[in-house]
Coordinates of C-alpha atoms (C1' of nucleotides) in Angstrom, one line a residue:
Chain A
M1 CA 82.9 -20.4 54.2
T2 CA 86.3 -21.0 54.8
V3 CA 88.3 -23.6 56.3
A4 CA 87.4 -22.7 59.8
D5 CA 84.5 -22.5 59.7
K6 CA 83.0 -25.7 57.9
P7 CA 82.0 -28.7 60.2
T8 CA 85.4 -30.6 60.5
H9 CA 85.1 -34.1 59.4
F10 CA 87.9 -37.3 60.1
I11 CA 89.1 -36.7 55.8
R12 CA 89.5 -33.2 56.7
A13 CA 90.9 -33.7 60.8
K14 CA 93.9 -35.9 59.1
I15 CA 94.9 -33.6 56.6
A16 CA 94.7 -30.2 58.7
D17 CA 97.4 -32.7 60.9
Q18 CA 99.7 -34.1 58.3
I19 CA 100.1 -30.9 57.3
K20 CA 100.9 -29.3 60.8
Q21 CA 103.1 -31.9 61.5
G22 CA 105.0 -31.6 58.0
Q23 CA 104.3 -34.8 56.1
I24 CA 102.5 -33.6 53.2
T25 CA 102.6 -30.3 51.5
E26 CA 100.2 -30.5 49.2
I27 CA 97.0 -33.0 48.8
V28 CA 96.2 -34.3 45.8
T29 CA 93.0 -35.9 45.5
R30 CA 90.7 -37.5 42.9
F31 CA 87.1 -37.9 41.8
P32 CA 87.2 -41.9 40.1
P33 CA 83.7 -42.4 38.5
E34 CA 83.1 -45.9 36.3
P35 CA 81.9 -43.5 33.0
N36 CA 78.9 -46.4 32.9
G37 CA 75.5 -44.1 33.8
Y38 CA 74.9 -40.6 35.0
L39 CA 76.3 -39.3 38.0
H40 CA 73.5 -39.1 41.3
I41 CA 73.5 -37.3 44.6
G42 CA 75.9 -40.4 46.4
H43 CA 78.6 -38.7 44.2
A44 CA 78.1 -35.4 44.7
K45 CA 79.0 -35.9 48.0
S46 CA 82.5 -37.5 46.5
I47 CA 82.7 -34.8 44.3
C48 CA 82.6 -32.2 47.1
L49 CA 84.7 -33.8 49.4
N50 CA 87.3 -34.5 47.2
F51 CA 87.6 -31.0 45.1
G52 CA 86.5 -29.5 48.2
L53 CA 89.4 -31.2 50.1
A54 CA 91.9 -30.3 47.1
A55 CA 91.1 -26.3 47.0
E56 CA 90.1 -25.9 50.8
F57 CA 94.3 -26.8 51.0
G58 CA 95.7 -26.2 48.5
G59 CA 95.6 -28.5 46.5
R60 CA 95.0 -30.5 43.3
C61 CA 92.1 -32.9 41.7
N62 CA 91.7 -35.1 39.2
L63 CA 88.7 -36.1 37.3
R64 CA 88.9 -39.5 36.4
F65 CA 87.0 -42.4 34.5
D66 CA 87.7 -45.1 35.6
D67 CA 86.9 -47.0 32.6
T68 CA 88.8 -50.5 32.7
N69 CA 85.3 -52.1 32.2
P70 CA 84.7 -51.2 28.2
E71 CA 81.5 -53.5 27.8
K72 CA 79.5 -50.9 30.3
E73 CA 80.8 -47.9 29.6
S74 CA 80.1 -45.3 26.9
Q75 CA 81.2 -42.1 26.1
E76 CA 77.6 -40.2 26.4
Y77 CA 78.4 -41.0 30.1
I78 CA 81.9 -39.4 30.0
D79 CA 80.7 -36.1 28.0
A80 CA 77.6 -36.3 30.9
I81 CA 80.3 -36.6 33.7
T82 CA 82.0 -34.4 32.5
T83 CA 79.1 -31.7 32.1
D84 CA 78.0 -32.7 35.8
V85 CA 81.3 -32.1 37.8
Q86 CA 81.5 -28.4 36.4
W87 CA 77.9 -27.7 36.5
L88 CA 78.5 -28.7 40.2
G89 CA 81.2 -26.2 40.7
F90 CA 84.3 -27.6 40.4
Q91 CA 87.6 -27.7 37.6
W92 CA 89.5 -30.3 37.5
D93 CA 93.5 -30.5 37.8
Q94 CA 93.4 -32.6 35.0
I95 CA 90.9 -35.0 33.0
C96 CA 92.5 -38.2 33.2
H97 CA 92.1 -41.7 31.7
T98 CA 92.6 -45.0 33.3
A99 CA 92.3 -46.2 29.8
D100 CA 96.1 -43.7 29.5
Y101 CA 97.8 -46.1 32.1
F102 CA 97.0 -49.8 30.0
E103 CA 100.8 -49.6 28.6
Q104 CA 102.0 -48.8 31.7
L105 CA 99.5 -51.3 33.8
F106 CA 100.2 -53.9 31.4
E107 CA 104.3 -53.6 32.1
W108 CA 103.6 -54.0 35.9
A109 CA 101.3 -56.9 35.1
L110 CA 105.1 -58.3 34.0
C111 CA 107.0 -57.5 36.5
L112 CA 104.4 -59.2 39.0
I113 CA 104.6 -61.8 36.4
R114 CA 108.3 -62.0 36.2
Q115 CA 108.7 -61.4 40.2
G116 CA 106.3 -64.7 40.6
D117 CA 103.2 -62.9 42.0
A118 CA 100.9 -63.5 39.0
Y119 CA 99.8 -66.7 37.1
V120 CA 97.7 -66.9 34.2
D121 CA 94.9 -69.2 35.4
E122 CA 93.0 -71.3 32.8
Q123 CA 90.3 -72.6 34.7
S124 CA 86.9 -71.6 33.8
A125 CA 85.1 -68.7 35.9
D126 CA 82.6 -71.4 37.3
M127 CA 85.5 -73.6 38.3
M128 CA 87.2 -70.0 39.9
R129 CA 84.2 -69.5 41.7
A130 CA 84.2 -73.3 42.8
N131 CA 87.5 -73.6 43.9
R132 CA 87.3 -69.8 45.6
G133 CA 85.9 -71.6 49.3
T134 CA 83.1 -69.7 50.7
L135 CA 83.3 -67.1 53.5
T136 CA 83.8 -70.1 56.3
E137 CA 86.2 -72.1 54.4
P138 CA 89.6 -71.8 52.5
G139 CA 89.6 -71.9 48.3
V140 CA 91.9 -74.2 46.7
D141 CA 94.6 -73.5 45.3
S142 CA 94.1 -73.5 40.5
P143 CA 95.8 -76.4 39.0
Y144 CA 97.4 -73.6 37.3
R145 CA 98.7 -72.1 40.5
D146 CA 102.9 -73.0 39.9
R147 CA 103.7 -72.2 36.4
T148 CA 107.0 -70.8 35.7
P149 CA 107.4 -67.2 35.1
E150 CA 108.0 -67.6 31.6
E151 CA 105.5 -69.5 31.5
N152 CA 103.5 -67.2 32.7
E153 CA 104.6 -64.2 30.8
A154 CA 104.5 -66.4 27.5
L155 CA 100.8 -67.3 28.3
F156 CA 100.1 -63.6 29.4
L157 CA 101.3 -62.5 25.8
K158 CA 99.0 -64.5 24.1
M159 CA 96.4 -62.8 26.2
R160 CA 97.2 -59.6 24.6
A161 CA 97.8 -60.5 21.3
G162 CA 94.6 -62.0 21.4
E163 CA 95.1 -65.3 20.9
F164 CA 92.6 -66.8 23.5
E165 CA 88.5 -66.6 23.4
D166 CA 86.9 -64.1 26.1
G167 CA 87.1 -66.0 29.4
A168 CA 89.4 -68.8 28.1
C169 CA 91.8 -67.5 30.8
V170 CA 92.5 -64.7 33.4
L171 CA 95.6 -63.3 35.1
R172 CA 95.8 -63.5 38.6
A173 CA 97.8 -62.8 41.7
K174 CA 99.4 -65.2 43.5
I175 CA 98.4 -64.8 47.2
S176 CA 96.8 -67.0 49.5
M177 CA 94.0 -69.1 48.6
S178 CA 93.0 -69.6 52.4
A179 CA 92.3 -65.7 53.4
P180 CA 89.9 -65.1 55.8
N181 CA 89.7 -61.9 53.3
M182 CA 88.3 -62.9 50.3
N183 CA 89.8 -60.1 47.8
L184 CA 93.2 -61.7 48.4
R185 CA 92.3 -65.5 47.8
D186 CA 94.2 -64.9 44.5
P187 CA 92.2 -61.5 43.0
A188 CA 91.8 -61.0 39.2
L189 CA 94.6 -58.9 37.4
Y190 CA 93.3 -59.3 33.9
R191 CA 90.4 -60.7 31.8
I192 CA 89.7 -61.4 28.0
K193 CA 87.5 -59.0 26.4
H194 CA 87.2 -59.2 22.8
V195 CA 85.4 -55.2 22.8
S196 CA 86.7 -52.3 21.8
H197 CA 86.9 -49.4 24.0
P198 CA 85.5 -45.8 24.0
R199 CA 88.8 -44.2 24.2
A200 CA 91.3 -46.7 23.6
G201 CA 89.5 -48.1 20.4
D202 CA 90.8 -51.5 19.9
Q203 CA 94.0 -51.6 21.3
W204 CA 93.3 -53.5 23.9
C205 CA 91.6 -57.3 24.3
I206 CA 92.6 -57.5 28.1
Y207 CA 91.6 -55.3 30.2
P208 CA 92.9 -54.6 34.0
T209 CA 90.6 -55.3 36.8
Y210 CA 89.4 -52.1 39.5
D211 CA 91.9 -54.1 41.8
F212 CA 94.7 -53.7 39.3
A213 CA 93.9 -50.6 37.9
H214 CA 92.9 -48.2 40.2
G215 CA 95.9 -48.1 43.1
Q216 CA 98.6 -47.4 40.6
S217 CA 96.6 -44.6 38.6
D218 CA 96.6 -42.9 42.2
A219 CA 100.0 -43.7 41.8
I220 CA 101.2 -42.4 38.5
E221 CA 99.1 -39.1 39.0
G222 CA 100.1 -39.0 42.5
I223 CA 97.2 -39.5 44.8
T224 CA 98.1 -38.3 47.9
H225 CA 94.7 -39.5 49.6
S226 CA 92.5 -41.6 47.5
L227 CA 89.0 -41.5 49.1
C228 CA 86.4 -43.7 48.4
T229 CA 83.8 -45.8 50.3
L230 CA 83.4 -48.0 52.6
E231 CA 82.4 -51.1 50.2
F232 CA 86.2 -50.3 49.5
E233 CA 87.9 -51.1 52.6
D234 CA 88.5 -54.8 52.5
H235 CA 90.4 -53.8 49.1
R236 CA 92.6 -51.9 51.1
P237 CA 95.0 -55.2 51.3
L238 CA 95.1 -56.0 48.0
Y239 CA 95.5 -52.1 47.2
E240 CA 98.3 -51.9 49.5
W241 CA 100.0 -55.4 48.3
L242 CA 100.0 -54.0 44.7
L243 CA 101.9 -50.8 45.1
K244 CA 103.7 -52.7 47.7
K245 CA 105.3 -55.0 45.0
L246 CA 105.5 -52.9 41.9
P247 CA 108.5 -50.1 41.3
V248 CA 105.8 -47.8 41.4
P249 CA 106.4 -43.5 41.8
C250 CA 104.8 -43.5 45.6
R251 CA 102.3 -45.0 47.7
P252 CA 99.2 -42.8 48.0
K253 CA 96.6 -43.8 50.6
Q254 CA 93.5 -45.5 50.8
T255 CA 90.8 -43.7 53.2
E256 CA 87.3 -45.0 53.1
F257 CA 84.4 -43.1 54.3
S258 CA 80.7 -43.8 54.3
R259 CA 78.0 -44.0 51.1
L260 CA 75.3 -41.3 51.5
E261 CA 71.8 -43.1 51.8
L262 CA 68.3 -40.9 51.3
E263 CA 65.3 -41.4 52.2
A264 CA 63.1 -42.3 49.3
T265 CA 65.8 -42.4 47.0
V266 CA 67.9 -45.1 45.1
T267 CA 71.3 -44.5 44.2
S268 CA 71.9 -48.2 42.6
K269 CA 73.2 -47.6 39.3
R270 CA 71.1 -50.6 38.2
K271 CA 67.9 -49.3 39.7
L272 CA 68.4 -45.5 38.0
N273 CA 68.6 -47.4 34.9
T274 CA 65.6 -49.5 35.7
L275 CA 63.9 -46.5 36.0
V276 CA 64.8 -44.8 32.9
S277 CA 64.7 -48.2 31.0
E278 CA 61.2 -49.3 32.0
G279 CA 59.9 -45.4 31.2
H280 CA 59.1 -44.6 34.9
V281 CA 60.6 -41.4 34.2
E282 CA 61.6 -39.5 31.1
G283 CA 65.3 -39.8 31.2
W284 CA 68.1 -39.2 33.5
D285 CA 67.6 -35.6 33.5
D286 CA 63.4 -36.2 34.5
P287 CA 63.7 -33.6 37.3
R288 CA 62.7 -36.2 39.8
M289 CA 66.1 -38.4 39.9
P290 CA 68.2 -37.7 41.7
T291 CA 70.9 -37.7 39.2
I292 CA 73.0 -34.3 39.0
A293 CA 71.2 -33.5 35.5
G294 CA 67.7 -34.3 37.2
M295 CA 68.4 -32.2 40.0
R296 CA 69.8 -29.2 37.8
R297 CA 66.4 -29.6 35.7
R298 CA 64.4 -29.4 38.5
G299 CA 65.9 -26.5 39.8
Y300 CA 68.4 -27.3 43.2
S301 CA 71.8 -25.3 42.8
P302 CA 74.8 -26.3 42.5
E303 CA 75.7 -24.3 45.8
G304 CA 72.9 -25.6 47.7
I305 CA 74.0 -29.2 46.7
Q306 CA 76.7 -28.3 47.7
L307 CA 75.9 -27.1 51.1
F308 CA 73.7 -30.0 50.9
C309 CA 77.0 -31.8 51.1
E310 CA 79.0 -30.1 53.5
R311 CA 75.7 -30.7 56.5
I312 CA 75.8 -34.0 56.0
G313 CA 79.7 -33.9 57.2
V314 CA 82.0 -37.2 56.6
T315 CA 81.5 -40.5 58.4
R316 CA 81.8 -44.0 58.3
K317 CA 78.8 -44.7 60.2
P318 CA 75.4 -46.1 57.8
N319 CA 73.2 -42.8 57.4
T320 CA 70.2 -42.0 55.8
I321 CA 69.7 -38.1 55.5
E322 CA 66.2 -37.3 55.5
L323 CA 64.9 -35.5 52.7
Q324 CA 64.2 -32.4 54.1
T325 CA 67.3 -32.3 55.0
L326 CA 68.0 -31.8 51.3
E327 CA 65.2 -29.6 50.7
G328 CA 66.3 -27.3 53.8
A329 CA 69.6 -26.3 52.2
I330 CA 68.2 -26.1 49.0
R331 CA 65.7 -23.9 50.5
D332 CA 68.6 -22.1 52.0
D333 CA 70.3 -21.5 49.0
L334 CA 67.7 -20.5 47.1
E335 CA 65.5 -18.3 49.4
G336 CA 69.3 -15.4 48.8
R337 CA 69.4 -16.2 45.3
A338 CA 66.3 -16.6 43.6
H339 CA 63.9 -14.0 41.8
K340 CA 60.8 -13.9 43.3
A341 CA 57.6 -12.9 41.3
M342 CA 54.2 -13.6 41.2
A343 CA 52.1 -17.0 40.0
V344 CA 49.0 -17.9 40.5
L345 CA 48.4 -21.7 40.4
D346 CA 44.8 -22.4 41.0
P347 CA 43.2 -18.8 39.8
V348 CA 39.5 -17.4 41.3
D349 CA 38.5 -14.4 39.6
V350 CA 38.6 -11.0 41.9
I351 CA 36.6 -7.5 40.1
V352 CA 38.1 -4.7 41.9
T353 CA 34.9 -2.5 41.5
N354 CA 35.6 0.5 42.5
W355 CA 39.3 0.7 39.6
E356 CA 37.7 2.3 36.6
D357 CA 40.9 3.2 35.6
D358 CA 43.5 1.6 33.0
A359 CA 46.0 -0.8 34.2
L360 CA 48.6 0.3 36.9
E361 CA 51.7 -0.6 36.3
L362 CA 53.8 -1.3 39.8
D363 CA 58.0 -0.9 39.7
V364 CA 58.6 -3.4 42.1
P365 CA 62.4 -5.6 43.0
W366 CA 62.8 -8.8 42.2
H367 CA 64.7 -9.5 45.7
P368 CA 63.4 -6.9 48.5
K369 CA 66.8 -7.7 50.2
R370 CA 68.9 -7.9 46.8
P371 CA 68.3 -4.7 45.2
E372 CA 70.9 -5.5 43.0
L373 CA 68.7 -8.3 41.0
G374 CA 66.7 -5.2 39.4
T375 CA 62.9 -4.6 39.2
R376 CA 60.2 -5.6 36.8
V377 CA 56.5 -4.2 36.1
L378 CA 53.7 -5.7 37.6
P379 CA 50.3 -4.0 36.7
F380 CA 47.8 -4.1 38.4
G381 CA 43.6 -3.5 37.6
R382 CA 40.1 -4.2 37.9
H383 CA 40.2 -7.4 37.4
V384 CA 42.8 -9.7 39.4
L385 CA 42.8 -13.7 39.6
I386 CA 44.0 -14.9 43.4
D387 CA 44.6 -18.1 44.1
R388 CA 41.2 -20.0 45.3
S389 CA 43.1 -21.7 49.1
D390 CA 43.3 -17.4 49.4
F391 CA 39.3 -17.3 50.4
E392 CA 37.5 -18.5 52.8
L393 CA 33.5 -18.5 53.3
D394 CA 33.9 -19.6 56.5
P395 CA 37.6 -19.8 57.5
P396 CA 39.1 -21.8 60.4
D397 CA 40.4 -20.0 63.4
G398 CA 43.4 -18.4 62.8
F399 CA 43.0 -18.3 59.1
H400 CA 44.0 -14.6 57.9
R401 CA 43.2 -13.8 54.6
L402 CA 40.6 -12.7 52.5
V403 CA 36.8 -13.8 54.5
P404 CA 33.5 -12.2 53.6
G405 CA 33.4 -9.2 55.7
G406 CA 37.3 -8.8 55.6
A407 CA 40.4 -7.2 53.8
V408 CA 43.9 -8.0 52.8
R409 CA 46.5 -7.0 51.2
L410 CA 47.5 -7.4 47.5
K411 CA 50.9 -7.7 47.9
Y412 CA 53.0 -4.6 46.2
G413 CA 49.2 -3.3 45.4
F414 CA 46.7 -2.4 48.2
I415 CA 44.6 -3.3 51.0
V416 CA 41.3 -5.1 48.8
D417 CA 38.0 -4.6 51.3
F418 CA 35.5 -7.4 50.6
E419 CA 32.3 -6.8 49.4
D420 CA 30.3 -9.6 47.6
V421 CA 30.8 -13.1 46.3
D422 CA 28.8 -14.9 43.4
L423 CA 28.9 -18.6 43.7
D424 CA 27.7 -21.1 41.3
A425 CA 25.1 -23.6 41.3
D426 CA 27.3 -26.1 43.3
G427 CA 28.1 -23.3 45.4
R428 CA 31.6 -22.7 44.7
V429 CA 33.4 -19.5 44.6
Q430 CA 33.1 -18.1 41.2
T431 CA 34.0 -13.9 41.6
I432 CA 34.5 -12.4 44.6
Y433 CA 34.4 -8.6 44.4
V434 CA 36.3 -6.5 46.7
R435 CA 36.8 -2.5 46.9
Y436 CA 40.1 -1.1 47.0
D437 CA 41.3 1.3 49.5
P438 CA 43.4 4.4 47.7
T439 CA 45.6 5.1 50.6
T440 CA 46.6 2.2 51.1
R441 CA 49.4 1.6 47.4
S442 CA 52.7 -0.2 48.7
G443 CA 55.0 2.1 49.4
Q444 CA 53.2 5.5 49.9
D445 CA 50.6 3.9 52.3
Q446 CA 49.4 7.2 54.9
S447 CA 46.2 5.2 56.3
G448 CA 48.4 3.4 58.8
R449 CA 45.8 -0.2 58.2
K450 CA 47.3 -3.1 59.6
V451 CA 44.9 -6.0 58.0
K452 CA 45.7 -9.7 58.6
G453 CA 47.2 -10.9 55.8
T454 CA 49.4 -10.4 52.4
I455 CA 48.4 -12.7 49.3
H456 CA 49.9 -12.5 45.9
W457 CA 47.8 -12.3 42.7
V458 CA 48.0 -11.6 39.1
H459 CA 46.3 -8.7 36.5
A460 CA 44.3 -10.7 34.6
E461 CA 44.6 -8.9 31.7
T462 CA 48.1 -9.2 30.7
A463 CA 48.9 -12.4 33.0
K464 CA 49.8 -15.5 31.1
T465 CA 49.7 -19.1 31.0
A466 CA 52.4 -21.5 31.6
T467 CA 52.4 -24.5 32.4
V468 CA 53.9 -26.2 35.9
R469 CA 55.1 -29.1 36.8
L470 CA 55.1 -30.4 40.5
Y471 CA 57.3 -32.9 41.5
D472 CA 57.0 -34.9 45.2
R473 CA 58.9 -38.0 45.7
L474 CA 59.3 -40.4 43.5
F475 CA 58.5 -43.0 45.5
T476 CA 56.2 -43.7 48.2
V477 CA 58.1 -45.8 50.8
S478 CA 60.7 -43.9 52.5
D479 CA 63.8 -47.5 51.6
P480 CA 63.1 -47.9 47.9
G481 CA 66.1 -49.5 47.3
R482 CA 65.1 -52.4 49.9
H483 CA 62.6 -53.7 47.3
E484 CA 62.9 -54.9 44.6
D485 CA 59.9 -54.0 42.9
L486 CA 60.5 -50.5 42.3
A487 CA 57.5 -50.5 40.1
A488 CA 55.0 -51.2 43.2
C489 CA 56.4 -48.9 44.9
L490 CA 55.9 -45.7 43.1
N491 CA 54.5 -42.3 43.5
P492 CA 51.3 -41.6 41.0
E493 CA 51.7 -38.1 42.1
S494 CA 55.0 -38.0 41.7
L495 CA 54.6 -35.4 39.0
K496 CA 51.5 -33.4 38.4
T497 CA 51.4 -31.1 35.6
Q498 CA 48.8 -28.0 35.5
S499 CA 48.5 -24.5 34.1
A500 CA 49.1 -21.3 36.2
R501 CA 48.4 -17.8 35.5
I502 CA 52.0 -15.8 36.3
E503 CA 52.9 -12.2 35.5
P504 CA 54.0 -10.8 32.3
A505 CA 57.5 -10.9 33.7
L506 CA 58.0 -14.5 34.5
D507 CA 56.7 -15.1 30.2
V508 CA 60.2 -14.2 29.4
L509 CA 63.0 -16.9 28.8
M510 CA 65.3 -16.4 31.2
P511 CA 67.3 -19.5 31.4
D512 CA 69.9 -19.2 34.6
A513 CA 67.5 -17.6 36.8
Y514 CA 66.0 -19.4 39.8
F515 CA 62.9 -18.2 40.6
Q516 CA 60.3 -17.5 43.9
F517 CA 56.5 -17.5 43.2
E518 CA 55.7 -16.0 46.7
R519 CA 54.4 -17.7 49.0
V520 CA 54.2 -20.8 47.0
G521 CA 57.5 -22.6 46.2
F522 CA 61.0 -22.3 44.0
F523 CA 60.3 -22.8 40.2
K524 CA 63.4 -22.8 37.3
Q525 CA 62.4 -23.0 34.2
D526 CA 62.6 -25.8 31.9
P527 CA 64.2 -26.1 28.6
D528 CA 60.8 -27.3 26.8
S529 CA 60.0 -23.5 27.2
T530 CA 59.2 -20.7 24.9
E531 CA 58.5 -17.4 25.6
G532 CA 54.3 -17.5 25.3
Q533 CA 54.7 -21.7 26.4
M534 CA 57.3 -21.4 30.3
V535 CA 57.0 -24.3 31.6
Y536 CA 57.9 -24.2 35.3
N537 CA 59.5 -26.8 37.5
R538 CA 59.0 -26.8 40.9
A539 CA 62.2 -27.9 42.4
V540 CA 61.0 -27.1 46.1
G541 CA 57.6 -26.1 48.2
L542 CA 57.9 -22.7 50.5
R543 CA 57.9 -24.1 54.1
D544 CA 54.4 -24.0 54.9
T545 CA 53.6 -24.1 58.9
W546 CA 49.8 -23.0 58.7
A547 CA 50.0 -26.0 55.9
K548 CA 51.2 -28.2 58.2
K549 CA 49.6 -27.1 61.2
S550 CA 46.3 -27.5 59.9
T551 CA 46.8 -31.0 59.2
Chain B
rU7 C1' 79.6 -70.4 62.9
rG8 C1' 85.9 -66.6 58.6
rG9 C1' 87.5 -61.5 57.7
rG10 C1' 86.4 -56.4 57.2
rG11 C1' 83.3 -52.3 60.0
rU12 C1' 79.5 -49.4 62.8
rG13 C1' 76.6 -48.4 67.1
rU14 C1' 75.9 -40.5 70.5
rG15 C1' 68.1 -37.4 70.9
rG16 C1' 63.8 -37.9 64.7
rC17 C1' 67.5 -37.5 61.1
rC18 C1' 72.9 -36.2 61.0
rA19 C1' 77.2 -35.2 64.0
rA20 C1' 81.2 -33.3 67.3
rG21 C1' 83.6 -35.2 71.3
rU22 C1' 88.6 -40.1 72.1
rG23 C1' 89.6 -39.8 81.0
rG24 C1' 88.1 -34.5 84.6
rU25 C1' 83.5 -27.5 83.7
rU26 C1' 75.4 -28.2 82.8
rA27 C1' 77.5 -34.1 76.2
rA28 C1' 78.8 -28.8 70.3
rG29 C1' 76.8 -27.8 66.4
rG30 C1' 73.3 -28.4 61.9
rC31 C1' 68.3 -30.3 60.0
rA32 C1' 63.2 -31.4 61.8
rG33 C1' 60.4 -30.4 65.7
rC34 C1' 57.9 -26.5 69.8
rG35 C1' 56.8 -22.2 71.8
rG36 C1' 58.0 -15.8 70.8
rG37 C1' 59.5 -11.3 68.4
rU38 C1' 59.9 -9.3 63.9
rU39 C1' 57.6 -8.7 58.3
rU40 C1' 53.6 -6.2 52.7
rU41 C1' 55.4 -14.3 51.4
rG42 C1' 51.5 -18.1 57.5
rA43 C1' 58.5 -17.6 53.5
rU44 C1' 62.8 -15.2 55.4
rC45 C1' 65.0 -13.5 59.6
rC46 C1' 65.9 -12.9 65.3
rC47 C1' 65.2 -15.6 70.2
rG48 C1' 64.1 -19.3 73.5
rC49 C1' 63.0 -24.9 74.0
rC50 C1' 65.0 -29.6 72.4
rA51 C1' 70.1 -36.1 75.5
rU52 C1' 70.8 -36.6 83.7
rU53 C1' 72.6 -39.3 78.8
rC54 C1' 76.4 -42.1 74.9
rG55 C1' 73.6 -50.1 72.0
rU56 C1' 73.6 -53.4 76.4
rA57 C1' 75.3 -55.8 80.8
rG58 C1' 79.3 -55.7 84.0
rG59 C1' 84.1 -54.0 85.6
rU60 C1' 88.9 -50.3 86.2
rU61 C1' 89.2 -45.1 88.4
rC62 C1' 87.8 -40.2 93.0
rG63 C1' 86.4 -39.0 88.3
rA64 C1' 84.3 -43.2 81.8
rA65 C1' 80.5 -41.7 75.0
rU66 C1' 85.8 -41.9 76.0
rC67 C1' 90.0 -47.4 79.4
rC68 C1' 89.2 -53.7 79.4
rU69 C1' 86.0 -57.7 79.5
rA70 C1' 81.1 -60.1 77.9
rC71 C1' 76.9 -60.1 75.4
rC72 C1' 73.4 -57.5 71.3
rA73 C1' 72.2 -55.0 66.6
rC74 C1' 72.6 -53.7 61.9
rC75 C1' 76.1 -52.5 57.1
rC76 C1' 80.5 -54.9 53.5
rC77 C1' 83.0 -58.8 51.2
rA78 C1' 82.6 -65.7 48.2
rG79 C1' 82.6 -60.8 39.8
rC80 C1' 86.9 -62.5 34.3
rC81 C1' 81.6 -55.3 38.6
rA82 C1' 83.7 -51.0 40.0

RNA sequence: UGGGGUGUGGCCAAGUGGUUAAGGCAGCGGGUUUUGAUCCCGCCAUUCGUAGGUUCGAAUCCUACCACCCCAGCCA
């Protein structure tokens, strides 16, 4: 897609306008995750927005780790985030860490102190909370609020020197304790944490807060558009207050958009963490997780996720996207990308009674519309397996698969006519007997015969056995985010593991390929796979209007 | 009962005073099809949170009301 045919949204429109008006010549954005967890689908929206916009307008986008709280952050998350952003298909201009700005931020804190715009408060956290007031009542000034700049500077230096315990005091902006916006009631700028930092090591025992770090970091990097979610809107006056008070190189502008809410999905880091730590899923990359790592393992493609992010738009409205919107985007992308092959998940024996020869090796394309994907060998013979659901003794109206007295095409093979069926004592189909029509070989059919259906199959002798993992939504409720007891709304059927018979070509490691099991769904080889013992994850099923009608 | 936001079809989303309110997803109907997939065609809001008002004319302007979301971390 080019800029012209992408659906527009208010941020894209605004940038286009600014460029047109000559107000800016280049845009610089940043994606600023805190490395305290894995990236999820909500972050994907932000990544696509920030990197996408920069690419579209010929600008730059930085990946910035907003690492101001060493208590929660770790190198594991930094590495995972780096991997995920690249996998999603984006390349940053610079990789940055707020920690690398700590010295400059400290200098700026000193500036504020000398200007009389910040003070060291020795009230306890509880006291500060009590004195902050409420939503409807103003707060009370701290008894330490009127210290002189000299006194504050001396204290702040002592904070840095490690002369105070954690929590003994904090640097606060001196704004107003009666501001209706709670964020302006003398917000904390620096706090004491005798904790070593994943990047800065033991250099610091005081760390800036988000509010004191974010805008100035944006300014240091020359960010033109600081995009963030709506919950930061109330912080914007503070963001601007700091940039105005400080001798920063430029004044970035913050623009907010609404965060992504996905049906039947949780995206709070706390809740995702609970799922992992309580063992409800197998890890951050469990294919049922809405994490980028999880979606990657499940078999979603980066382009499919990008397509989804483009389709959902960017606004300031609260929104909850239906799961089918995500699945639709993934299918739309995978349809053109996947290698298409045959696998039978619930096999039943079929004997082709008039086939006397050895196996016939059919040469069939991986994708009928994409010859460049090449071909593979598909064996056919006397004994094949078809899916149990593709035969009905007593078919409902409109059923066009194999039935007694009927005929069906074995895809890429021949048309076969029903001959007989063996049932076991319970009336369950045991073996189906058919005759193949030699004049109907795919690609050289001279019979002119038409049959109602074409089904998939594998050759019994050469087929391999694989494990398939069939995933379904993790939660039974559409709004798990609103339920405190997550365990109570877990879907017990979110993962079904079973074996399947696969054609030989599917028994080869192709870790980067996406597959479609014809008539079944899109699959990806799990990293647990080994040749001879493949594991296929179902990313998403095919659209199935027949199943829909019959229910 | 403070401040900041948001309300357009089942879900998203254009639209910012003047043709019959874009488009996507989902749904429905039909065509093509060696995947009941894909692809193609068609249908799907007399109405824009509600009630008033301004205007020749309103989803767009004004007023009032209603609903929902965010903010009282030394989290981000």
